[in-house]
mmCIF file of C-alpha atoms and ligand atoms in Angstrom:
data_model
loop_
_atom_site.group_PDB
_atom_site.id
_atom_site.type_symbol
_atom_site.label_atom_id
_atom_site.label_comp_id
_atom_site.label_asym_id
_atom_site.label_seq_id
_atom_site.Cartn_x
_atom_site.Cartn_y
_atom_site.Cartn_z
ATOM 1 C CA UNK S 166 114.921 -24.610 234.790
ATOM 2 C CA UNK S 167 115.209 -27.020 231.907
ATOM 3 C CA UNK S 168 113.707 -30.421 232.352
ATOM 4 C CA UNK S 169 116.251 -33.058 231.479
ATOM 5 C CA UNK S 170 115.538 -35.627 228.716
ATOM 6 C CA UNK S 171 116.740 -39.142 228.267
ATOM 7 C CA UNK S 172 116.018 -40.395 224.701
ATOM 8 C CA UNK S 173 116.729 -43.932 223.435
ATOM 9 C CA UNK S 174 117.717 -44.309 219.852
ATOM 10 C CA UNK S 175 117.319 -47.997 219.181
ATOM 11 C CA UNK S 176 118.643 -47.674 215.588
ATOM 12 C CA UNK S 177 117.990 -50.852 213.442
ATOM 13 C CA UNK S 178 117.873 -53.249 216.258
ATOM 14 C CA UNK S 179 115.345 -55.589 218.007
ATOM 15 C CA UNK S 180 112.908 -58.066 216.685
ATOM 16 C CA UNK S 181 109.296 -57.255 217.736
ATOM 17 C CA UNK S 182 109.138 -59.880 220.421
ATOM 18 C CA UNK S 183 112.155 -58.293 222.244
ATOM 19 C CA UNK S 184 111.123 -54.734 221.413
ATOM 20 C CA UNK S 185 107.700 -55.307 223.037
ATOM 21 C CA UNK S 186 109.283 -56.756 226.170
ATOM 22 C CA UNK S 187 111.670 -53.728 226.368
ATOM 23 C CA UNK S 188 108.815 -51.265 225.944
ATOM 24 C CA UNK S 189 106.731 -52.904 228.661
ATOM 25 C CA UNK S 190 109.796 -52.856 230.983
ATOM 26 C CA UNK S 191 110.507 -49.183 230.385
ATOM 27 C CA UNK S 192 106.853 -48.335 230.826
ATOM 28 C CA UNK S 193 106.736 -50.156 234.156
ATOM 29 C CA UNK S 194 109.989 -48.532 235.358
ATOM 30 C CA UNK S 195 108.743 -45.056 234.532
ATOM 31 C CA UNK S 196 105.324 -45.528 236.103
ATOM 32 C CA UNK S 197 106.833 -47.025 239.285
ATOM 33 C CA UNK S 198 109.730 -44.580 239.785
ATOM 34 C CA UNK S 199 108.142 -41.420 238.298
ATOM 35 C CA UNK S 200 111.507 -39.917 237.295
ATOM 36 C CA UNK S 201 111.918 -36.221 237.362
ATOM 37 C CA UNK S 202 112.858 -36.057 233.696
ATOM 38 C CA UNK S 203 111.320 -36.636 230.225
ATOM 39 C CA UNK S 204 111.813 -40.035 228.686
ATOM 40 C CA UNK S 205 111.622 -40.621 224.952
ATOM 41 C CA UNK S 206 112.001 -43.839 223.043
ATOM 42 C CA UNK S 207 112.774 -43.965 219.278
ATOM 43 C CA UNK S 208 112.202 -47.536 217.993
ATOM 44 C CA UNK S 209 112.218 -48.657 214.369
ATOM 45 C CA UNK S 210 109.232 -47.281 212.276
ATOM 46 C CA UNK S 211 107.060 -50.433 212.376
ATOM 47 C CA UNK S 212 106.967 -50.407 216.153
ATOM 48 C CA UNK S 213 105.797 -46.792 216.536
ATOM 49 C CA UNK S 214 102.088 -47.440 216.621
ATOM 50 C CA UNK S 215 102.343 -50.191 219.246
ATOM 51 C CA UNK S 216 104.928 -48.233 221.244
ATOM 52 C CA UNK S 217 102.496 -45.214 221.608
ATOM 53 C CA UNK S 218 99.887 -47.650 223.035
ATOM 54 C CA UNK S 219 102.166 -49.608 225.369
ATOM 55 C CA UNK S 220 103.915 -46.455 226.703
ATOM 56 C CA UNK S 221 100.669 -44.927 228.000
ATOM 57 C CA UNK S 222 101.714 -41.340 227.717
ATOM 58 C CA UNK S 223 104.400 -41.119 230.348
ATOM 59 C CA UNK S 224 107.124 -42.038 227.895
ATOM 60 C CA UNK S 225 106.997 -40.112 224.652
ATOM 61 C CA UNK S 226 107.660 -41.844 221.296
ATOM 62 C CA UNK S 227 110.023 -40.446 218.647
ATOM 63 C CA UNK S 228 111.001 -41.592 215.073
ATOM 64 C CA UNK S 229 114.606 -41.982 214.073
ATOM 65 C CA UNK S 230 114.171 -39.995 210.839
ATOM 66 C CA UNK S 231 111.437 -38.160 208.906
ATOM 67 C CA UNK S 232 110.982 -37.166 205.255
ATOM 68 C CA UNK S 233 111.607 -33.634 204.156
ATOM 69 C CA UNK S 234 108.688 -34.060 201.760
ATOM 70 C CA UNK S 235 105.115 -33.408 202.726
ATOM 71 C CA UNK S 236 103.422 -36.268 200.881
ATOM 72 C CA UNK S 237 103.203 -38.065 197.532
ATOM 73 C CA UNK S 238 105.426 -40.265 195.306
ATOM 74 C CA UNK S 239 108.428 -40.841 197.560
ATOM 75 C CA UNK S 240 108.474 -44.628 197.897
ATOM 76 C CA UNK S 241 109.920 -45.797 201.182
ATOM 77 C CA UNK S 242 109.787 -42.428 202.905
ATOM 78 C CA UNK S 243 107.608 -41.608 206.003
ATOM 79 C CA UNK S 244 106.136 -38.102 206.270
ATOM 80 C CA UNK S 245 105.651 -35.868 209.264
ATOM 81 C CA UNK S 246 101.798 -36.063 208.733
ATOM 82 C CA UNK S 247 101.897 -39.868 208.891
ATOM 83 C CA UNK S 248 104.063 -39.840 212.099
ATOM 84 C CA UNK S 249 101.806 -37.178 213.672
ATOM 85 C CA UNK S 250 98.756 -39.357 213.005
ATOM 86 C CA UNK S 251 100.404 -42.014 215.240
ATOM 87 C CA UNK S 252 100.916 -39.733 218.258
ATOM 88 C CA UNK S 253 104.660 -39.488 217.523
ATOM 89 C CA UNK S 254 105.920 -36.459 219.430
ATOM 90 C CA UNK S 255 109.526 -36.242 218.340
ATOM 91 C CA UNK S 256 111.771 -37.041 215.297
ATOM 92 C CA UNK S 257 115.511 -37.414 215.340
ATOM 93 C CA UNK S 258 116.869 -35.451 212.458
ATOM 94 C CA UNK S 259 120.418 -35.388 211.030
ATOM 95 C CA UNK S 260 121.870 -38.263 212.970
ATOM 96 C CA UNK S 261 125.502 -38.775 211.992
ATOM 97 C CA UNK S 262 124.635 -42.188 210.462
ATOM 98 C CA UNK S 263 122.083 -40.458 208.211
ATOM 99 C CA UNK S 264 124.679 -37.865 207.311
ATOM 100 C CA UNK S 265 127.524 -40.279 206.624
ATOM 101 C CA UNK S 266 125.758 -43.445 205.254
ATOM 102 C CA UNK S 267 122.786 -41.932 203.556
ATOM 103 C CA UNK S 268 124.553 -38.704 202.541
ATOM 104 C CA UNK S 269 122.040 -36.351 203.999
ATOM 105 C CA UNK S 270 123.165 -32.694 203.570
ATOM 106 C CA UNK S 271 122.898 -29.816 205.923
ATOM 107 C CA UNK S 272 120.306 -28.238 203.680
ATOM 108 C CA UNK S 273 118.177 -31.414 203.449
ATOM 109 C CA UNK S 274 118.245 -31.662 207.265
ATOM 110 C CA UNK S 275 117.016 -28.071 207.464
ATOM 111 C CA UNK S 276 114.086 -29.035 205.242
ATOM 112 C CA UNK S 277 113.305 -32.048 207.426
ATOM 113 C CA UNK S 278 113.229 -29.857 210.575
ATOM 114 C CA UNK S 279 110.970 -27.336 208.802
ATOM 115 C CA UNK S 280 108.474 -30.005 207.643
ATOM 116 C CA UNK S 281 108.492 -31.723 211.125
ATOM 117 C CA UNK S 282 107.701 -28.525 212.969
ATOM 118 C CA UNK S 283 104.970 -27.530 210.434
ATOM 119 C CA UNK S 284 103.258 -30.881 211.303
ATOM 120 C CA UNK S 285 103.667 -30.460 215.084
ATOM 121 C CA UNK S 286 106.535 -32.859 215.499
ATOM 122 C CA UNK S 287 109.308 -31.623 217.678
ATOM 123 C CA UNK S 288 112.802 -32.350 216.466
ATOM 124 C CA UNK S 289 115.945 -33.770 218.083
ATOM 125 C CA UNK S 290 118.542 -32.193 215.859
ATOM 126 C CA UNK S 291 121.816 -33.996 215.830
ATOM 127 C CA UNK S 292 125.168 -32.415 215.208
ATOM 128 C CA UNK S 293 128.817 -33.437 215.850
ATOM 129 C CA UNK S 294 132.245 -33.613 214.317
ATOM 130 C CA UNK S 295 134.371 -36.477 213.152
ATOM 131 C CA UNK S 296 137.699 -37.318 214.844
ATOM 132 C CA UNK S 297 139.610 -35.736 211.915
ATOM 133 C CA UNK S 298 137.617 -32.494 212.295
ATOM 134 C CA UNK S 299 138.324 -32.387 216.037
ATOM 135 C CA UNK S 300 142.054 -33.121 215.569
ATOM 136 C CA UNK S 301 142.295 -30.247 212.997
ATOM 137 C CA UNK S 302 140.493 -28.023 215.459
ATOM 138 C CA UNK S 303 137.534 -27.555 213.192
ATOM 139 C CA UNK S 304 134.964 -29.084 215.596
ATOM 140 C CA UNK S 305 133.197 -25.828 216.542
ATOM 141 C CA UNK S 306 133.020 -24.659 212.932
ATOM 142 C CA UNK S 307 131.441 -27.952 211.793
ATOM 143 C CA UNK S 308 128.844 -27.900 214.484
ATOM 144 C CA UNK S 309 128.033 -24.278 213.785
ATOM 145 C CA UNK S 310 127.550 -24.970 210.076
ATOM 146 C CA UNK S 311 125.349 -27.977 210.819
ATOM 147 C CA UNK S 312 123.158 -26.171 213.268
ATOM 148 C CA UNK S 313 122.828 -22.949 211.317
ATOM 149 C CA UNK S 314 121.521 -24.956 208.290
ATOM 150 C CA UNK S 315 119.246 -27.099 210.521
ATOM 151 C CA UNK S 316 117.786 -24.063 212.233
ATOM 152 C CA UNK S 317 117.509 -21.836 209.125
ATOM 153 C CA UNK S 318 113.625 -21.901 209.191
ATOM 154 C CA UNK S 319 113.028 -22.374 212.868
ATOM 155 C CA UNK S 320 111.362 -19.305 214.284
ATOM 156 C CA UNK S 321 111.555 -17.797 217.789
ATOM 157 C CA UNK S 322 108.141 -19.219 218.415
ATOM 158 C CA UNK S 323 109.317 -22.885 217.827
ATOM 159 C CA UNK S 324 112.895 -22.932 219.085
ATOM 160 C CA UNK S 325 112.218 -23.748 222.650
ATOM 161 C CA UNK S 326 110.407 -26.931 221.717
ATOM 162 C CA UNK S 327 113.314 -28.233 219.730
ATOM 163 C CA UNK S 328 116.048 -30.394 221.165
ATOM 164 C CA UNK S 329 119.613 -30.449 220.075
ATOM 165 C CA UNK S 330 121.837 -33.475 220.475
ATOM 166 C CA UNK S 331 125.632 -33.063 220.362
ATOM 167 C CA UNK S 332 127.043 -36.387 219.309
ATOM 168 C CA UNK S 333 130.690 -36.416 218.452
ATOM 169 C CA UNK S 334 131.044 -39.008 215.686
ATOM 170 C CA UNK S 335 134.253 -40.446 217.286
ATOM 171 C CA UNK S 336 132.234 -41.265 220.439
ATOM 172 C CA UNK S 337 129.289 -43.065 218.826
ATOM 173 C CA UNK S 338 129.212 -46.842 219.402
ATOM 174 C CA UNK S 339 133.000 -46.708 220.103
ATOM 175 C CA UNK S 340 132.936 -46.977 223.873
ATOM 176 C CA UNK S 341 134.884 -43.692 223.894
ATOM 177 C CA UNK S 342 133.036 -40.785 225.466
ATOM 178 C CA UNK S 343 133.789 -37.116 225.213
ATOM 179 C CA UNK S 344 134.960 -36.061 228.653
ATOM 180 C CA UNK S 345 132.385 -34.102 230.591
ATOM 181 C CA UNK S 346 134.606 -31.047 230.227
ATOM 182 C CA UNK S 347 134.797 -31.532 226.402
ATOM 183 C CA UNK S 348 131.034 -32.050 226.155
ATOM 184 C CA UNK S 349 130.252 -29.049 228.379
ATOM 185 C CA UNK S 350 132.575 -26.828 226.294
ATOM 186 C CA UNK S 351 130.671 -27.718 223.131
ATOM 187 C CA UNK S 352 127.219 -27.426 224.778
ATOM 188 C CA UNK S 353 128.111 -24.050 226.076
ATOM 189 C CA UNK S 354 129.335 -22.932 222.633
ATOM 190 C CA UNK S 355 126.099 -24.158 221.056
ATOM 191 C CA UNK S 356 123.965 -22.359 223.670
ATOM 192 C CA UNK S 357 125.882 -19.098 224.095
ATOM 193 C CA UNK S 358 127.124 -18.514 220.634
ATOM 194 C CA UNK S 359 125.126 -20.434 218.016
ATOM 195 C CA UNK S 360 121.646 -20.216 219.638
ATOM 196 C CA UNK S 361 122.147 -16.843 221.397
ATOM 197 C CA UNK S 362 123.219 -15.028 218.314
ATOM 198 C CA UNK S 363 120.061 -16.087 216.554
ATOM 199 C CA UNK S 364 117.459 -16.283 219.307
ATOM 200 C CA UNK S 365 118.829 -14.113 222.128
ATOM 201 C CA UNK S 366 119.635 -15.035 225.681
ATOM 202 C CA UNK S 367 116.234 -15.971 227.081
ATOM 203 C CA UNK S 368 115.166 -18.375 224.356
ATOM 204 C CA UNK S 369 118.640 -20.030 224.212
ATOM 205 C CA UNK S 370 118.296 -20.791 227.893
ATOM 206 C CA UNK S 371 115.160 -22.791 227.211
ATOM 207 C CA UNK S 372 116.626 -25.198 224.540
ATOM 208 C CA UNK S 373 117.562 -28.679 225.807
ATOM 209 C CA UNK S 374 120.986 -29.799 224.494
ATOM 210 C CA UNK S 375 121.574 -33.516 224.943
ATOM 211 C CA UNK S 376 124.890 -35.372 224.808
ATOM 212 C CA UNK S 377 125.172 -38.606 222.792
ATOM 213 C CA UNK S 378 128.046 -40.997 222.276
ATOM 214 C CA UNK S 379 128.708 -44.014 224.507
ATOM 215 C CA UNK S 380 126.585 -42.769 227.413
ATOM 216 C CA UNK S 381 126.245 -45.524 229.964
ATOM 217 C CA UNK S 382 125.246 -45.990 233.597
ATOM 218 C CA UNK S 383 128.866 -45.412 234.717
ATOM 219 C CA UNK S 384 129.320 -41.957 233.056
ATOM 220 C CA UNK S 385 125.791 -40.532 232.767
ATOM 221 C CA UNK S 386 125.614 -38.725 236.152
ATOM 222 C CA UNK S 387 128.914 -36.911 235.621
ATOM 223 C CA UNK S 388 127.931 -35.788 232.176
ATOM 224 C CA UNK S 389 124.421 -34.727 233.182
ATOM 225 C CA UNK S 390 125.760 -32.712 236.115
ATOM 226 C CA UNK S 391 127.406 -30.239 233.806
ATOM 227 C CA UNK S 392 125.406 -26.939 233.533
ATOM 228 C CA UNK S 393 124.677 -27.044 229.771
ATOM 229 C CA UNK S 394 124.149 -30.840 229.415
ATOM 230 C CA UNK S 395 120.410 -31.455 229.666
ATOM 231 C CA UNK S 396 120.334 -35.250 229.314
ATOM 232 C CA UNK S 397 121.384 -37.765 226.723
ATOM 233 C CA UNK S 398 120.606 -39.437 223.435
ATOM 234 C CA UNK S 399 121.375 -43.090 224.127
ATOM 235 C CA UNK S 400 122.225 -45.752 221.628
ATOM 236 C CA UNK S 401 123.559 -49.093 222.720
ATOM 237 C CA UNK S 402 122.582 -48.624 226.331
ATOM 238 C CA UNK S 403 118.991 -47.935 225.455
ATOM 239 C CA UNK S 404 118.548 -51.541 224.280
ATOM 240 C CA UNK S 405 119.168 -52.876 227.846
ATOM 241 C CA UNK S 406 116.369 -52.195 230.216
ATOM 242 C CA UNK S 407 118.530 -51.977 233.346
ATOM 243 C CA UNK S 408 121.114 -49.704 231.745
ATOM 244 C CA UNK S 409 118.436 -47.361 230.326
ATOM 245 C CA UNK S 410 116.641 -47.241 233.665
ATOM 246 C CA UNK S 411 119.882 -46.426 235.392
ATOM 247 C CA UNK S 412 120.586 -43.544 232.945
ATOM 248 C CA UNK S 413 116.992 -42.181 233.489
ATOM 249 C CA UNK S 414 117.725 -42.339 237.194
ATOM 250 C CA UNK S 415 120.999 -40.369 236.764
ATOM 251 C CA UNK S 416 119.039 -37.699 234.758
ATOM 252 C CA UNK S 417 116.410 -37.508 237.468
ATOM 253 C CA UNK S 418 119.006 -37.174 240.243
ATOM 254 C CA UNK S 419 120.862 -34.331 238.482
ATOM 255 C CA UNK S 420 117.652 -32.434 237.633
HETATM 256 P P1 13P U 725 125.925 -45.067 221.399
HETATM 257 O O1 13P U 725 125.267 -44.681 222.735
HETATM 258 O O2 13P U 725 125.711 -46.567 221.162
HETATM 259 O O3 13P U 725 127.326 -44.590 221.347
HETATM 260 O O4 13P U 725 125.051 -44.287 220.213
HETATM 261 C C1 13P U 725 124.844 -42.948 220.458
HETATM 262 C C2 13P U 725 123.908 -42.509 219.302
HETATM 263 O O5 13P U 725 124.240 -42.490 218.186
HETATM 264 C C3 13P U 725 122.552 -42.062 219.792
HETATM 265 O O6 13P U 725 121.862 -41.459 218.690
#
């Protein structure tokens, strides 16, 4: 049985005063309701240290990016070693905004995954097609290329601790969600074809595959009820305490 995950990707939002109050609220919700799922919060870099203290261990902390370089003269970058020294457990890697705006390549994302794992940071590896790629029926091919590159150096020993997030670009921040059937179809393809051909049946069954793209309280439960959808990577709705709590509750109910 895979434990579901609800991860909040705050992106570049929230002044510290608001971020602190949201962290305190999430911490209280999780400690009171003890949901039956893992909860991860990925705030902007400067808040990570405070976040690990406020969240008292029940909620894990992740970064939104990570450098592919180990250390040295890379002004503005944050290494896996630095993140690890702040008790950061996860790093989001290859988010579509990093791919499209910051031109991260599949190979670069593979390097980031490799460096993160080497430094004991688990990765949330994002993949997903654009609207044009879906309309031209290339969505599975694109996701396969993205994941094969991202997982190029991930061994059998490490794969079960990595998380995959399928986030169709056309569903991110648009209010448009992939239907539960569309999402399930892609998640099943990721597990049964991409992961299984590299890691075999048993290990593929252990990998959590999250859905991301306009997840909200009103659609979370239906999405999370699908057999290969193991929770969500939440953008906009993770900035509102009540909405995030309600999505955590949906994951816990469908566990
Ligand atoms: P939204 O939930 O705002 O659509 O964002 C999804 C996302 O990009 C999470 O990483």
